[in-house]
Coordinates of C-alpha atoms (C1' of nucleotides) in Angstrom, one line a residue:
Chain A
M1 CA -0.2 0.1 0.3
H2 CA 0.8 3.6 -1.2
A3 CA 2.2 5.4 2.1
Q4 CA -0.4 6.4 3.9
N5 CA -1.2 10.4 4.5
L6 CA -1.9 11.0 8.2
I7 CA -5.4 12.6 6.7
N8 CA -6.4 9.8 4.8
I9 CA -5.7 7.3 7.4
I10 CA -8.0 9.7 9.7
A11 CA -10.7 9.4 7.1
D12 CA -10.4 6.3 6.6
E13 CA -10.8 5.1 10.7
L14 CA -13.4 7.9 11.2
P15 CA -16.5 4.8 11.4
N16 CA -14.1 2.9 14.2
L17 CA -13.8 5.8 16.3
N18 CA -16.1 6.5 19.6
K19 CA -18.0 9.6 20.0
S20 CA -15.5 12.5 21.3
E21 CA -12.9 11.1 19.0
S22 CA -14.5 11.2 15.7
K23 CA -15.4 15.1 17.5
V24 CA -11.9 15.4 17.1
A25 CA -11.4 13.4 14.1
K26 CA -14.0 15.9 12.0
V27 CA -12.8 19.3 13.4
I28 CA -9.0 18.7 12.5
L29 CA -10.6 17.3 8.7
A30 CA -12.7 20.1 8.6
D31 CA -9.3 22.3 8.7
P32 CA -6.4 20.8 9.2
D33 CA -4.2 23.6 8.7
G34 CA -5.7 25.3 11.5
A35 CA -5.9 22.1 13.4
T36 CA -2.0 22.2 13.4
Q37 CA -1.9 26.1 14.5
S38 CA -4.1 25.7 17.3
S39 CA -3.1 24.4 21.0
I40 CA -4.9 21.6 22.8
A41 CA -7.8 23.7 24.6
A42 CA -8.7 25.6 21.3
L43 CA -9.3 22.4 19.4
A44 CA -10.9 21.0 22.9
K45 CA -13.4 23.5 22.7
A46 CA -13.8 23.2 18.7
A47 CA -14.5 19.9 19.3
E48 CA -16.2 19.8 22.7
V49 CA -14.3 18.0 24.2
S50 CA -12.0 17.6 26.9
E51 CA -8.3 18.0 26.7
P52 CA -7.6 14.9 27.8
S53 CA -9.8 13.0 24.6
V54 CA -7.9 15.5 22.3
N55 CA -4.6 14.0 23.5
R56 CA -6.2 10.4 23.4
F57 CA -6.9 11.0 20.5
C58 CA -3.2 11.8 19.3
K59 CA -2.5 8.7 20.7
R60 CA -4.1 6.6 18.9
F61 CA -3.2 7.8 16.1
N62 CA 0.6 6.8 16.4
A63 CA 1.8 10.3 18.1
A64 CA 3.8 10.7 21.0
G65 CA 1.1 13.8 22.2
F66 CA -0.4 16.5 20.9
P67 CA 2.4 18.2 20.1
D68 CA 4.0 15.3 17.5
F69 CA 0.7 15.2 16.2
K70 CA 0.7 18.4 15.2
L71 CA 3.8 18.4 13.7
K72 CA 3.1 15.2 12.1
L73 CA -0.2 16.6 9.8
A74 CA 1.4 19.3 8.8
K75 CA 4.1 17.3 7.6
A76 CA 1.2 15.4 5.4
L77 CA -0.3 18.8 4.8
V78 CA 2.6 19.7 2.8
S79 CA 3.2 16.3 1.1
G80 CA -0.7 16.5 -0.4
V81 CA -0.4 19.9 -1.2
R82 CA 2.5 19.5 -3.3
F83 CA 0.6 17.0 -5.5
V84 CA -1.8 19.4 -6.1
N85 CA -1.3 21.7 -9.4
R86 CA 1.5 20.8 -10.9
N87 CA 0.7 20.4 -14.2
V88 CA 1.9 22.7 -17.1
D89 CA -0.7 24.9 -18.6
P90 CA -0.6 26.3 -21.9
D91 CA -0.2 30.1 -20.8
D92 CA 2.3 29.8 -18.6
E93 CA 5.6 31.9 -18.1
V94 CA 8.7 30.1 -17.7
S95 CA 8.5 31.3 -14.2
S96 CA 5.5 28.9 -13.6
Y97 CA 6.8 25.9 -15.7
T98 CA 10.0 25.7 -14.6
P99 CA 9.4 25.3 -11.2
K100 CA 6.8 22.6 -12.1
I101 CA 8.9 20.3 -13.6
F102 CA 11.5 20.5 -11.5
D103 CA 8.7 19.6 -8.6
A104 CA 7.6 17.1 -10.6
T105 CA 10.7 15.4 -11.2
I106 CA 11.4 16.2 -7.3
N107 CA 8.3 14.9 -6.5
N108 CA 9.0 11.2 -8.5
L109 CA 12.5 10.9 -7.0
A110 CA 10.9 11.5 -3.5
M111 CA 8.5 8.6 -4.2
V112 CA 10.8 6.2 -5.4
R113 CA 13.6 7.2 -2.7
D114 CA 10.9 5.7 -0.1
K115 CA 9.4 2.9 -2.0
I116 CA 12.1 1.1 -3.6
S117 CA 13.0 -2.5 -2.0
H118 CA 16.7 -2.6 -0.6
T119 CA 16.5 -6.0 -0.5
R120 CA 15.9 -5.9 -4.6
V121 CA 18.1 -3.4 -4.4
N122 CA 21.3 -5.6 -3.0
Q123 CA 20.2 -8.5 -5.1
V124 CA 20.9 -6.2 -8.2
V125 CA 24.4 -5.1 -6.5
D126 CA 25.2 -9.0 -6.2
K127 CA 24.3 -10.1 -9.6
L128 CA 26.1 -7.3 -10.9
I129 CA 29.0 -8.1 -8.5
Q130 CA 29.2 -11.3 -10.2
A131 CA 29.1 -10.7 -13.3
K132 CA 31.3 -11.7 -15.9
R133 CA 29.8 -9.7 -18.4
I134 CA 27.2 -6.8 -18.4
Y135 CA 25.1 -5.1 -21.3
F136 CA 23.1 -2.2 -20.7
F137 CA 19.9 -2.5 -23.1
G138 CA 17.6 0.5 -23.5
V139 CA 15.7 2.0 -26.7
G140 CA 14.5 5.5 -27.3
A141 CA 15.0 7.6 -24.2
S142 CA 15.6 4.3 -22.6
G143 CA 19.1 4.3 -24.7
S144 CA 21.0 7.2 -23.2
V145 CA 19.8 5.5 -19.8
A146 CA 21.9 2.8 -20.7
R147 CA 24.8 4.8 -22.3
D148 CA 24.7 6.6 -19.3
A149 CA 25.1 3.2 -17.1
E150 CA 28.4 1.7 -19.5
N151 CA 29.9 5.0 -18.2
K152 CA 29.1 4.7 -14.6
F153 CA 30.2 0.8 -15.0
F154 CA 33.3 0.9 -17.3
R155 CA 34.9 2.0 -13.8
F156 CA 34.6 -1.1 -11.9
N157 CA 37.1 -3.2 -14.3
L158 CA 34.8 -5.9 -16.4
P159 CA 33.6 -6.0 -20.0
V160 CA 30.2 -3.5 -20.0
S161 CA 28.9 -2.2 -22.7
F162 CA 25.6 -0.5 -23.4
H163 CA 23.5 -1.1 -27.0
D164 CA 20.9 1.0 -28.1
D165 CA 20.2 -1.0 -31.3
V166 CA 17.7 -3.9 -30.8
L167 CA 19.3 -6.5 -33.8
M168 CA 22.7 -5.9 -31.7
Q169 CA 20.5 -6.4 -28.2
R170 CA 19.0 -9.3 -30.0
M171 CA 22.6 -10.9 -30.8
L172 CA 23.8 -10.4 -28.1
A173 CA 21.3 -12.0 -25.9
S174 CA 21.1 -15.4 -28.1
T175 CA 24.9 -15.9 -27.4
G176 CA 24.3 -14.9 -23.6
S177 CA 25.0 -17.8 -21.0
T178 CA 25.6 -18.2 -17.0
G179 CA 27.2 -15.7 -15.5
D180 CA 26.8 -12.5 -18.4
V181 CA 24.3 -10.2 -17.0
F182 CA 21.7 -8.7 -19.3
F183 CA 20.5 -5.3 -17.7
F184 CA 17.1 -4.3 -19.7
I185 CA 16.0 -0.6 -18.7
S186 CA 12.6 0.6 -20.2
H187 CA 10.0 2.7 -19.0
T188 CA 7.2 1.0 -19.7
G189 CA 8.1 -2.4 -19.8
R190 CA 5.9 -3.3 -22.6
T191 CA 8.1 -2.7 -25.8
K192 CA 7.6 -6.2 -27.5
E193 CA 11.0 -6.2 -29.2
V194 CA 12.6 -5.6 -26.1
V195 CA 10.8 -8.2 -24.1
E196 CA 11.2 -10.8 -26.6
I197 CA 14.7 -9.7 -26.4
A198 CA 14.8 -10.4 -22.4
E199 CA 13.4 -13.9 -23.2
I200 CA 15.7 -14.8 -25.3
A201 CA 18.5 -13.5 -22.9
R202 CA 16.8 -15.7 -19.8
A203 CA 16.5 -18.9 -22.3
N204 CA 19.9 -18.9 -22.6
G205 CA 20.6 -18.7 -18.6
S206 CA 22.0 -15.3 -18.4
T207 CA 20.4 -13.3 -15.4
V208 CA 18.1 -10.6 -17.0
I209 CA 18.0 -7.7 -14.5
G210 CA 14.9 -5.1 -15.0
L211 CA 14.6 -1.6 -14.1
T212 CA 11.1 -1.0 -15.3
A213 CA 7.4 -0.8 -14.4
P214 CA 6.0 -3.5 -11.7
D215 CA 4.1 -6.4 -13.3
S216 CA 4.8 -5.2 -16.7
P217 CA 5.8 -8.5 -19.3
L218 CA 9.5 -7.7 -19.2
A219 CA 9.1 -7.5 -15.3
R220 CA 7.6 -10.9 -15.7
V221 CA 11.1 -12.2 -17.7
S222 CA 13.4 -10.6 -15.4
S223 CA 15.7 -12.7 -12.9
V224 CA 15.1 -9.7 -11.3
T225 CA 13.2 -6.3 -11.0
L226 CA 13.7 -3.0 -9.9
D227 CA 10.1 -1.2 -9.9
V228 CA 10.1 1.9 -10.5
D229 CA 6.1 3.4 -10.6
V230 CA 6.1 6.9 -11.5
P231 CA 2.6 8.2 -12.9
E232 CA 2.1 7.9 -16.5
N233 CA 2.5 11.2 -18.4
T234 CA -0.9 12.4 -18.7
D235 CA 0.0 16.1 -19.1
E236 CA 0.9 17.2 -23.1
Y237 CA 3.3 19.7 -21.9
M238 CA 5.2 17.5 -18.8
P239 CA 8.1 15.3 -19.8
M240 CA 8.4 11.8 -18.5
T241 CA 10.7 11.8 -15.9
S242 CA 11.2 8.4 -15.1
R243 CA 14.5 8.4 -17.6
I244 CA 16.1 10.3 -14.4
V245 CA 14.5 7.9 -11.7
H246 CA 16.6 4.9 -13.7
L247 CA 19.5 7.3 -13.5
V248 CA 19.6 7.4 -10.3
I249 CA 18.7 3.8 -9.4
L250 CA 21.3 3.4 -11.4
D251 CA 23.7 5.9 -9.7
V252 CA 23.0 3.6 -6.5
L253 CA 23.8 0.3 -8.1
A254 CA 27.2 1.7 -8.9
T255 CA 27.6 3.0 -5.1
G256 CA 26.8 -0.3 -4.1
V257 CA 28.8 -1.8 -6.4
T258 CA 31.5 0.4 -5.4
L259 CA 30.8 -0.1 -1.6
R260 CA 31.0 -4.0 -1.9
R261 CA 34.2 -3.6 -3.5
G262 CA 35.9 -1.8 -0.5
P263 CA 38.3 0.7 0.1
D264 CA 41.4 -1.5 -1.8
F265 CA 39.6 -0.3 -5.1
L266 CA 39.1 3.5 -4.2
P267 CA 43.0 4.1 -6.3
H268 CA 41.5 2.3 -9.3
L269 CA 38.8 5.3 -9.8
E270 CA 40.6 8.2 -8.7
K271 CA 43.2 6.5 -11.8
I272 CA 40.2 7.0 -13.7
K273 CA 39.9 10.5 -12.6
N274 CA 42.6 12.2 -12.7
S275 CA 43.1 10.5 -16.3
L276 CA 40.7 13.1 -17.1
K277 CA 42.9 16.3 -15.7
P278 CA 45.3 16.5 -18.7
T279 CA 42.4 17.7 -20.9
R280 CA 41.0 20.1 -19.0
Y281 CA 41.4 24.1 -18.4
P282 CA 42.9 24.2 -14.8
R283 CA 40.9 26.3 -12.1
T284 CA 42.0 29.6 -12.0
N285 CA 40.4 29.8 -8.5
Chain B
M1 CA 12.6 34.2 -6.0
H2 CA 10.8 31.3 -5.9
A3 CA 9.6 30.3 -2.4
Q4 CA 12.4 29.0 -0.4
N5 CA 13.1 26.1 1.6
L6 CA 13.5 27.4 5.4
I7 CA 16.6 24.8 5.8
N8 CA 18.3 27.2 2.9
I9 CA 16.4 30.0 4.4
I10 CA 18.9 29.4 7.7
A11 CA 22.3 28.4 5.9
D12 CA 22.5 31.6 3.3
E13 CA 21.3 33.3 6.2
L14 CA 24.1 32.0 8.8
P15 CA 27.2 34.6 8.2
N16 CA 24.7 37.7 9.3
L17 CA 24.0 35.4 12.5
N18 CA 25.3 36.8 15.4
K19 CA 26.7 34.7 18.0
S20 CA 24.1 33.3 19.6
E21 CA 21.4 32.9 16.8
S22 CA 24.4 31.1 14.2
K23 CA 25.0 28.3 17.1
V24 CA 21.3 28.1 17.1
A25 CA 21.5 27.7 13.2
K26 CA 24.1 25.3 13.6
V27 CA 22.4 22.7 16.2
I28 CA 19.4 22.8 14.1
L29 CA 20.7 21.9 10.3
A30 CA 22.8 19.7 11.9
D31 CA 19.8 17.5 12.5
P32 CA 16.4 19.6 11.5
D33 CA 14.7 16.5 12.0
G34 CA 15.6 16.1 15.7
A35 CA 15.0 19.7 15.9
T36 CA 11.5 19.4 15.2
Q37 CA 11.0 16.7 18.1
S38 CA 12.9 18.7 21.0
S39 CA 11.9 21.4 23.4
I40 CA 13.4 24.7 23.3
A41 CA 15.2 24.1 26.7
A42 CA 17.0 21.5 25.1
L43 CA 17.5 22.6 21.8
A44 CA 18.9 26.1 23.7
K45 CA 21.2 23.6 25.8
A46 CA 22.4 21.6 22.9
A47 CA 23.1 25.1 21.5
E48 CA 24.7 26.9 24.9
V49 CA 22.9 29.1 24.7
S50 CA 19.7 30.5 26.8
E51 CA 16.1 29.8 25.7
P52 CA 14.9 33.2 24.9
S53 CA 17.9 33.5 22.3
V54 CA 16.6 30.4 20.3
N55 CA 13.5 32.5 20.6
R56 CA 14.4 35.5 19.4
F57 CA 16.3 33.6 16.2
C58 CA 12.7 31.9 15.5
K59 CA 11.0 35.5 15.3
R60 CA 13.7 36.2 12.9
F61 CA 12.8 33.8 10.5
N62 CA 9.1 34.8 10.4
A63 CA 7.8 32.6 12.6
A64 CA 5.2 33.3 15.8
G65 CA 7.5 31.7 18.2
F66 CA 9.4 27.9 19.1
P67 CA 6.2 25.5 18.1
D68 CA 5.6 28.3 15.1
F69 CA 9.2 27.6 14.0
K70 CA 9.5 23.8 14.6
L71 CA 6.0 23.4 12.5
K72 CA 7.5 25.1 9.7
L73 CA 10.7 23.5 9.5
A74 CA 9.1 20.2 10.0
K75 CA 6.5 21.4 7.3
A76 CA 10.5 22.6 5.4
L77 CA 11.5 19.0 5.7
V78 CA 9.2 17.0 4.0
S79 CA 9.2 19.2 1.1
G80 CA 11.3 16.8 -0.9
V81 CA 14.3 18.6 0.4
R82 CA 15.8 16.8 3.0
F83 CA 18.8 18.2 4.3
V84 CA 20.5 15.1 6.3
N85 CA 24.3 14.5 6.1
R86 CA 24.4 13.8 2.7
N87 CA 27.8 11.8 1.9
V88 CA 28.1 8.2 1.7
D89 CA 30.0 6.1 4.3
P90 CA 32.4 3.8 3.6
D91 CA 30.6 1.0 5.7
D92 CA 26.8 2.2 4.8
E93 CA 24.1 0.0 4.4
V94 CA 21.7 -0.4 1.3
S95 CA 19.5 1.2 3.7
S96 CA 21.4 3.9 3.7
Y97 CA 22.9 4.5 0.8
T98 CA 20.3 5.0 -1.1
P99 CA 18.1 7.5 0.1
K100 CA 21.4 9.5 0.5
I101 CA 22.2 9.2 -3.4
F102 CA 18.3 10.2 -3.5
D103 CA 18.5 13.1 -1.4
A104 CA 21.7 14.5 -2.4
T105 CA 20.4 14.9 -6.2
I106 CA 17.2 15.6 -5.0
N107 CA 18.7 19.0 -3.2
N108 CA 21.0 19.6 -6.5
L109 CA 17.8 20.0 -8.2
A110 CA 15.8 21.9 -5.9
M111 CA 19.0 24.8 -6.0
V112 CA 19.0 24.8 -9.4
R113 CA 15.6 25.0 -9.8
D114 CA 15.6 28.6 -7.3
K115 CA 19.0 29.7 -8.4
I116 CA 18.0 29.2 -12.2
S117 CA 17.9 32.7 -14.6
H118 CA 14.0 32.8 -16.1
T119 CA 15.5 35.1 -18.5
R120 CA 18.4 32.7 -20.0
V121 CA 15.6 30.0 -19.7
N122 CA 13.7 32.1 -22.4
Q123 CA 16.4 33.4 -24.0
V124 CA 17.6 30.3 -24.7
V125 CA 14.5 29.2 -25.3
D126 CA 14.2 32.2 -28.1
K127 CA 17.3 30.7 -29.7
L128 CA 15.9 27.0 -30.4
I129 CA 12.9 28.4 -31.8
Q130 CA 14.8 30.3 -34.2
A131 CA 17.4 27.9 -35.1
K132 CA 17.5 26.2 -38.5
R133 CA 19.4 23.2 -36.9
I134 CA 20.2 22.1 -33.6
Y135 CA 23.5 20.0 -33.0
F136 CA 23.6 19.0 -29.0
F137 CA 27.1 18.5 -27.9
G138 CA 28.9 16.6 -25.5
V139 CA 31.6 14.2 -24.5
G140 CA 31.8 11.6 -21.3
A141 CA 28.9 11.3 -19.3
S142 CA 27.4 14.8 -20.8
G143 CA 27.4 12.7 -24.1
S144 CA 24.3 11.0 -22.6
V145 CA 22.5 14.2 -21.8
A146 CA 23.1 15.3 -25.4
R147 CA 21.0 11.6 -27.1
D148 CA 18.8 12.4 -24.4
A149 CA 17.8 15.8 -25.6
E150 CA 18.0 14.6 -29.2
N151 CA 15.4 12.3 -28.5
K152 CA 13.0 15.3 -27.2
F153 CA 14.0 18.1 -29.7
F154 CA 13.5 15.8 -32.7
R155 CA 10.0 15.9 -32.1
F156 CA 9.9 19.7 -33.4
N157 CA 10.2 19.2 -36.7
L158 CA 13.7 20.4 -37.3
P159 CA 16.9 18.6 -37.8
V160 CA 18.3 18.1 -34.4
S161 CA 21.1 15.5 -34.2
F162 CA 23.3 14.8 -31.4
H163 CA 27.3 13.9 -31.4
D164 CA 29.5 12.7 -28.6
D165 CA 32.7 12.4 -30.8
V166 CA 34.7 15.4 -30.4
L167 CA 36.4 15.0 -34.3
M168 CA 32.5 15.1 -35.6
Q169 CA 31.6 18.2 -33.5
R170 CA 34.9 19.9 -34.7
M171 CA 34.3 18.9 -38.4
L172 CA 30.8 19.9 -37.5
A173 CA 31.0 23.5 -35.9
S174 CA 33.7 24.8 -38.3
T175 CA 31.1 24.1 -41.4
G176 CA 28.0 26.0 -39.0
S177 CA 26.9 29.2 -39.8
T178 CA 23.9 32.0 -38.7
G179 CA 21.1 29.8 -37.3
D180 CA 22.6 26.8 -36.3
V181 CA 22.8 26.5 -32.4
F182 CA 25.4 24.6 -30.7
F183 CA 24.1 23.4 -27.8
F184 CA 27.0 22.3 -25.7
I185 CA 26.9 20.3 -22.5
S186 CA 29.8 19.8 -19.9
H187 CA 29.8 19.5 -16.4
T188 CA 32.5 21.2 -15.5
G189 CA 33.0 23.6 -18.6
R190 CA 36.8 23.3 -18.8
T191 CA 37.4 20.2 -21.5
K192 CA 40.2 22.1 -23.9
E193 CA 38.3 20.1 -26.7
V194 CA 35.1 21.0 -26.4
V195 CA 35.1 24.6 -25.5
E196 CA 37.8 24.9 -28.8
I197 CA 34.9 23.3 -30.6
A198 CA 32.5 25.8 -29.3
E199 CA 35.1 28.5 -29.8
I200 CA 34.9 27.8 -34.1
A201 CA 31.3 27.5 -33.8
R202 CA 31.2 30.8 -32.5
A203 CA 33.8 32.3 -35.0
N204 CA 31.1 31.0 -37.9
G205 CA 28.7 33.0 -36.4
S206 CA 26.5 30.3 -34.7
T207 CA 24.8 30.7 -32.0
V208 CA 26.6 28.9 -28.2
I209 CA 24.6 27.5 -26.0
G210 CA 26.6 26.0 -22.6
L211 CA 24.7 24.0 -20.2
T212 CA 28.0 23.9 -18.0
A213 CA 29.6 25.7 -14.6
P214 CA 29.2 29.2 -14.4
D215 CA 32.5 31.2 -14.9
S216 CA 33.9 28.2 -16.7
P217 CA 35.6 29.3 -20.0
L218 CA 33.0 27.4 -22.3
A219 CA 30.5 30.0 -20.4
R220 CA 33.1 32.7 -21.4
V221 CA 32.9 31.5 -25.0
S222 CA 29.2 30.7 -25.0
S223 CA 26.3 33.3 -26.6
V224 CA 24.2 31.6 -23.7
T225 CA 25.2 30.1 -20.8
L226 CA 22.5 28.2 -18.5
D227 CA 24.3 28.3 -15.4
V228 CA 24.8 24.7 -13.4
D229 CA 26.4 25.1 -9.9
V230 CA 26.1 22.2 -8.2
P231 CA 28.8 21.1 -5.6
E232 CA 32.0 19.4 -7.1
N233 CA 32.1 15.3 -5.6
T234 CA 34.5 15.8 -3.4
D235 CA 33.0 12.1 -1.5
E236 CA 34.6 9.7 -3.3
Y237 CA 31.1 7.4 -3.2
M238 CA 28.9 10.0 -4.5
P239 CA 27.7 10.2 -7.4
M240 CA 28.0 12.8 -10.0
T241 CA 24.5 15.1 -9.9
S242 CA 24.6 17.4 -12.7
R243 CA 24.0 15.5 -15.4
I244 CA 20.7 14.8 -13.7
V245 CA 20.7 18.7 -13.5
H246 CA 21.0 18.7 -17.4
L247 CA 18.4 17.0 -18.3
V248 CA 15.9 18.8 -16.1
I249 CA 16.8 21.6 -17.7
L250 CA 16.5 20.5 -21.0
D251 CA 13.1 18.9 -20.0
V252 CA 12.6 22.7 -19.2
L253 CA 13.5 24.0 -22.6
A254 CA 11.7 21.6 -24.3
T255 CA 8.4 22.6 -22.1
G256 CA 9.6 26.0 -23.4
V257 CA 9.4 25.4 -27.2
T258 CA 6.2 23.0 -27.3
L259 CA 4.5 26.0 -25.3
R260 CA 5.7 28.9 -28.1
R261 CA 4.7 26.2 -30.5
G262 CA 1.4 26.7 -29.2
P263 CA -1.4 24.2 -29.2
D264 CA -1.5 24.1 -33.1
F265 CA 1.6 21.8 -32.7
L266 CA 0.1 19.3 -29.8
P267 CA -1.4 17.0 -32.8
H268 CA 2.1 16.6 -34.2
L269 CA 3.4 15.5 -31.0
E270 CA 0.2 13.1 -30.1
K271 CA 1.3 11.5 -34.0
I272 CA 4.7 10.7 -32.7
K273 CA 3.2 9.2 -29.2
N274 CA 0.7 7.5 -31.2
S275 CA 3.4 6.2 -33.3
L276 CA 5.0 3.8 -30.6
K277 CA 1.9 1.7 -29.6
P278 CA 2.3 -0.7 -32.4
T279 CA 5.8 -2.0 -30.7
R280 CA 4.2 -2.1 -27.0
Y281 CA 2.0 -4.7 -25.2
P282 CA -1.7 -3.4 -24.7
R283 CA -2.2 -2.5 -21.0
T284 CA -4.5 -5.4 -19.3
N285 CA -5.8 -3.6 -16.8
Chain C
dT1 C1' 36.8 57.2 26.9
dA2 C1' 32.0 57.9 27.4
dA3 C1' 27.5 57.1 25.0
dT4 C1' 24.8 54.6 22.2
dT5 C1' 23.3 50.6 20.5
dT6 C1' 22.6 45.8 20.1
dA7 C1' 23.5 41.3 21.9
dC8 C1' 22.5 38.7 25.6
dG9 C1' 21.0 35.9 29.5
dT10 C1' 18.2 35.6 34.2
dA11 C1' 13.6 35.1 36.5
dA12 C1' 9.1 35.8 36.6
dG13 C1' 4.9 34.9 34.3
dT14 C1' 1.6 32.5 31.8
dT15 C1' 0.3 29.2 28.8
dT16 C1' 0.2 24.8 27.3
dA17 C1' 0.1 19.8 27.6
dC18 C1' 0.2 15.9 30.1
dT19 C1' -1.4 12.3 34.3
dA20 C1' -4.2 10.2 37.6
dC21 C1' -7.9 9.8 39.4
dA22 C1' -12.7 10.5 39.1
dT23 C1' -17.7 10.4 37.8
dT24 C1' -20.3 9.1 33.2
dA25 C1' -22.3 6.1 29.8
dT26 C1' -22.5 1.9 27.8
dT27 C1' -22.3 -2.8 28.0
dA28 C1' -23.2 -7.5 29.5
dA29 C1' -24.6 -10.8 33.1
dG30 C1' -27.9 -12.9 35.9
Chain D
dC1 C1' -34.7 -4.7 34.8
dT2 C1' -31.0 -4.9 38.1
dT3 C1' -26.5 -4.5 38.6
dA4 C1' -21.6 -5.7 38.0
dA5 C1' -18.2 -4.5 35.0
dT6 C1' -15.9 -2.4 31.2
dA7 C1' -14.9 1.3 28.9
dA8 C1' -15.4 6.1 27.5
dT9 C1' -14.8 10.9 28.7
dG10 C1' -14.4 14.5 32.1
dT11 C1' -12.3 17.4 36.3
dA12 C1' -8.7 18.5 38.4
dG13 C1' -3.6 19.4 39.5
dT14 C1' 0.8 19.8 38.3
dA15 C1' 4.6 19.6 35.8
dA16 C1' 6.7 21.1 31.5
dA17 C1' 7.6 24.6 27.7
dC18 C1' 7.2 28.9 26.1
dT19 C1' 7.3 33.6 26.3
dT20 C1' 8.1 38.3 27.8
dA21 C1' 9.9 41.9 30.6
dC22 C1' 14.2 43.8 32.1
dG23 C1' 19.0 44.0 33.4
dT24 C1' 23.4 43.0 32.4
dA25 C1' 27.4 42.7 28.9
dA26 C1' 29.1 43.2 25.0
dA27 C1' 30.1 45.6 21.1
dT28 C1' 30.1 50.0 18.5
dT29 C1' 30.5 54.8 17.6
dA30 C1' 31.3 59.4 18.7

DNA sequence: TAATTTACGTAAGTTTACTACATTATTAAG
DNA sequence: CTTAATAATGTAGTAAACTTACGTAAATTA
């Protein structure tokens, strides 16, 4: 279940509350923002109950007490408000659509941050660590993500490549074997071509990792799936943000691999970093 | 300026605070979440100041008092931007480093969201609208960003290409002329090769746009620069997040162009979207 | 060096929230 | 239909937390 908002929880629990508790609930639901700013006495009066009733109400919803409850309520309000009205309007100015696009991206990242399965991440890191070869596959926008992944993972001193060409992908998948990791990146997880290729790879005993939508055909074919459940972009003007989320997840995986490799591996990374120095103008300040 | 996050405001004001106020600020910034849960007495003790000092501190930041301040702080914390200790530790578990990486990315996005010049964005959208051709250039990690940009901008029905090969870039730049837009993407803005190519393009009368670090050599060569000032990654384990910021800025630009094109252009975008339908397994639910 | 302003803390006062206990309502059993 | 038991709610007292007023110390300026 989605990380429930305190306000929704209260609304859901309303029928299960006893008389004075439900009085309190109604007052809070009627004006949650006002509730965060009033004292326990004021709220008790507004709900026509005693102060301890309000206090008990708070504890019922897993708050330490009234102040803690107000804090939680305030937090719930923010995340609620933030999800509203973030669509780009046809007559938006730069100053409107710019923050909207940033906010939409940030929101999706925050959502995935809270939902992503750490177990799965760990499993994928395991697979990547054990891999003899890694292939990053993606088409269209996901091709760029795959390319970026290559750019990160080649640092680990193992054969890594990315491919955005489905014929190449198909041929490589057909020659794969145990120890090879095929890492598929796909927003929808329903591109037939991609799913087919994943099936081929899987049939050859290779490990198939899917960075894609949960319950999608690709997810079902994968050995391990990293679910990315960001809302489809219904708005014409709002760009697709799943690519960004994919990139960050790949960052997480790369960090996971680096940490597993241990501190002895750092000099190697340092060497790669330093190799670029002569290509750059030195900093003056 | 965009609605700034309270935590950022405090961090910004830090140099302007007097002794005891800054003591309070430091304690709050070190653990904002902890601050929301502590009493004024506890906070005063932690900061080694008197309670009224904490109270004055709160009022300085437009809070009615300490409880109100805590409320605002709590709200600031949820708004996606967490200001926790963001460095990845060598002995971090998945459950620690995963949110850290997300948070670092989110933080940088929020920072750029609030700092980016809308005038500049508008100027760049102007240039892109007027362009006869657009070239997206990037090398290394920025190559993926350039590739992604191509994937977005080809939709506008004008000649767009991306190149991650410096020789190709150099040749194309040398043949450029007025009306051509060369869009350079670079984290540091100091890669000699890239700067040289930008100079060549500029010399031919082409428009050069730089999505790069402010005051960098590349920024100085560009006709218009979009400054991306994200902190250098000093931490070995923390991935470079500027790519992500670049991608989002390109999203913003693409949206800007779409909006300028007006509603008559939407059917064209729709057509492109629909063209992919037959490649996908239909949704079952 | 004195005057003035600003910064900070002490102590008292006020509000706020919590706890223990008492009372009232509700339910179940005889 | 009582009566006992339990649950729900409120009262009153207390402890904690917050704010205010005021005084002293530090810093700044003339």
